Amino acid sequence: MECFSLLRSDVPALIDHLGDFGEVIAPHGKGDVSYSFEAVQDSCDVVLDYNRTLLPLKKMFLPPVEKLMGFSLKNESYEQVDVAITSRVFFGVHSYEMQSILRLDHSMLTGSAESNYFKRRQSSRFVGISFEPDEFHFSESVGIVIEEMEGFDLFLNEVDGDFQLYVLTENGQEMLNGFDKINITEPEIVEGRHFKKKIRYHYNRLPRVFQYAYHSEVWADVASRCVGCGACTLTCPTCFCFDVQDEVEVTAEDGIRQRSWDSCMLSTFAEVAGGENFREKTINRTRHRLYRKFKYITDEEGLPWCVGCGRCTAFCPAGISMPDIVNELIQEDEKAQYHRTVRV
Amino acid sequence: MKRLQDVEHHETEDLYYPTMCKVIGAKQITEMEKWYELEMPEGQSLGHGPGQFVEVSAFGIGEAPISISSSPSKNGKFELCIRQVGTLTNVLKNYETGDSMGIRGPFGKGFPMEKLFGKDILVVAGGIGLVPLRSLINYVLDNRKDFGRLIILYGAKTPSELLFTDELKMWKDRDDVELHVTVDQPDETWKGNTGVITTLIPSLDLKLNTTIAAITGPPVMYKFVVMSLKSKQLPDDQIYLSLERRMKCGVGKCGHCQINGVYCCQDGPVFNYVDIKPLEEAL
Ligand SMILES: Cc1cc2nc3c(=O)[nH]c(=O)nc-3n(C[C@H](O)[C@H](O)[C@H](O)COP(=O)(O)OP(=O)(O)OC[C@H]3O[C@@H](n4cnc5c(N)ncnc54)[C@H](O)[C@@H]3O)c2cc1C
Ligand code: SF4
Ligand code: SF4
Ligand code: FES
């Protein structure tokens, strides 16, 4: 693994250079508080220090709204949608975000492998960047350190204001061909970046906690504060549920079928005709959301499906915190164990 | 974990495009239900197994999961029966012979026929639950010598809601079918059983080691039928249930059909009772 030094002031030049390998998509500031992954127009606009984007990078592979087909009502026929395969370079991606894309790959490609997703996901290259954890990040607790480089072609690790650039793949090597503002250097270990938020157990102990947490009192407490807005799932980088709707033009002759992100936190998500609702209460839905992150898929794949980005917590209008819920479940589990031992 | 590198382009699928099928027969069979016969283009066969479903499309409205009601032994053509309960199903009511219907599928796991061969089959159908079970019943009848007894319990709210009445008569007349029908609310003409479907179970004489039960009905029905069968000592692993959930994609992606960690559209809709017993959200 090669490592180069790169001055902060030369990063825009690197971004321009990467433009040879496809459209460059990178974080941009939207006001002071909100960030967003957008196509780069001017490399100087790219933000290198950001906590998290509002919408996850997922939106580039599984768009919030996506046309599935066009149809004609008159002819009872439809037209296919051609999903273009375009080369794209995703620049300035945090490690947890990259890990979320790897999880999304699994979700969309396992079982029936979806062609729409596959086409968008193909021909993408990733340049990672380190970050300073804020009060919401807890990715280390789910096994993802700041410098986790899996999935990246290149990775920028900030050292004293400038960067160390790691070359991780052949693609990464190719992307640096002809770029001369870098010098070979020895990799350094950066100290002093700490996660402020933590889950108290190693993540491999969580499935066991969840095994006994189904009837926990914690759910009712969380549910009593939740307003059911769905922001937690709509900003989550590993959520992938969707709804499908038909939209008809005013002429009533043509229309499109589209899908859009959906949320298991919305009350009608599991409702069927006739009014039966299989997760009728908020408590059922809150629990389902967390079990999807820490138990159901985790049992099969051995990894938490939460990457600790902190979005669901940062953007929850009710201040409901993912790591706090998990810590409360842990605490309750410890108490239950204590009582179990005492009784024996 | 499945990785992008593990997937070749040719292994990916266009999951959401329907196949346009011709309606070759259509008939409103009760006040609420319409029966359809469909034909795939170019003489293809649907290739389904009993208990599987399709996604039916009406452009401009959407899609709904609908069970395939005919036996796979009926080549080339297949049948659906749709209850008019909402937006889409009421639009489908207007579909007549000659119209095209968009079909995706067949989807899901149906009845594991390899485990049913040679066994006594006990069908328990509540209301519209007869629709998916009819594919099983007709499959058994088409291959009659491969199975033991065929016992059919069928319950409807009222006599006028009974589906497939011609076939019910045929089944009644065969001496290799044991049919028991009940209605919750009889009318003046009704001479048969009255009461909920579970009232038909206690008097059944079942051979416990060779009987397989197949249950479909409204959500409230399952618990009670399973309880009655268990009190007859029928082992759990000889009970199959077909469950209904909200479904959007039918292919394990949209998330709507989850029952705890299980996808009803992929792992079901037909489940062995042993597999769903531990799932709190199942019954
Ligand atoms: C595996 C399976 C097999 C089925 N087989 C049959 C059958 O053979 N015959 C039959 O009449 N009905 C069957 N149903 C039920 C049928 O799918 C619903 O009645 C139908 O979707 C209602 O749609 P609607 O638009 O008319 O109702 P509305 O209440 O207007 O539906 C509103 C929305 O809810 C969704 N929705 C409502 N109920 C369901 C549901 N149960 N599943 C999925 N989405 C739903 C619809 O997609 C729609 O977007 C089956 C359901 C499942 C899951
Ligand atoms: S963002 Fe908060 S309030 Fe909204 S659904 Fe999620 S947990 Fe509930
Ligand atoms: S559950 Fe919350 S913290 Fe975990 S990945 Fe999703 S949004 Fe991020
Ligand atoms: S119906 Fe979409 S996941 Fe099962």
mmCIF file of C-alpha atoms and ligand atoms in Angstrom, chain A residues 226-232 265 289 316-318 320, ligand 2:
data_model
loop_
_atom_site.group_PDB
_atom_site.id
_atom_site.type_symbol
_atom_site.label_atom_id
_atom_site.label_comp_id
_atom_site.label_asym_id
_atom_site.label_seq_id
_atom_site.Cartn_x
_atom_site.Cartn_y
_atom_site.Cartn_z
ATOM 1 C CA CYS A 226 -41.639 9.145 18.583
ATOM 2 C CA VAL A 227 -43.899 11.204 16.303
ATOM 3 C CA GLY A 228 -43.679 8.658 13.473
ATOM 4 C CA CYS A 229 -42.282 11.079 10.892
ATOM 5 C CA GLY A 230 -39.925 8.562 9.267
ATOM 6 C CA ALA A 231 -36.922 10.914 9.193
ATOM 7 C CA CYS A 232 -34.728 8.275 10.852
ATOM 8 C CA MET A 265 -41.788 3.909 10.697
ATOM 9 C CA ARG A 289 -36.392 -0.620 12.893
ATOM 10 C CA CYS A 316 -34.870 13.041 14.741
ATOM 11 C CA PRO A 317 -37.240 15.844 15.759
ATOM 12 C CA ALA A 318 -37.937 14.011 19.023
ATOM 13 C CA ILE A 320 -34.449 9.832 19.915
HETATM 14 S S1 SF4 C 2 -37.075 10.389 13.291
HETATM 15 FE FE1 SF4 C 2 -37.548 10.188 15.479
HETATM 16 S S2 SF4 C 2 -39.691 10.855 15.672
HETATM 17 FE FE2 SF4 C 2 -39.338 10.492 13.463
HETATM 18 S S3 SF4 C 2 -40.004 8.315 13.171
HETATM 19 FE FE3 SF4 C 2 -37.773 8.265 13.592
HETATM 20 S S4 SF4 C 2 -37.631 7.941 15.813
HETATM 21 FE FE4 SF4 C 2 -39.747 8.614 15.406
#
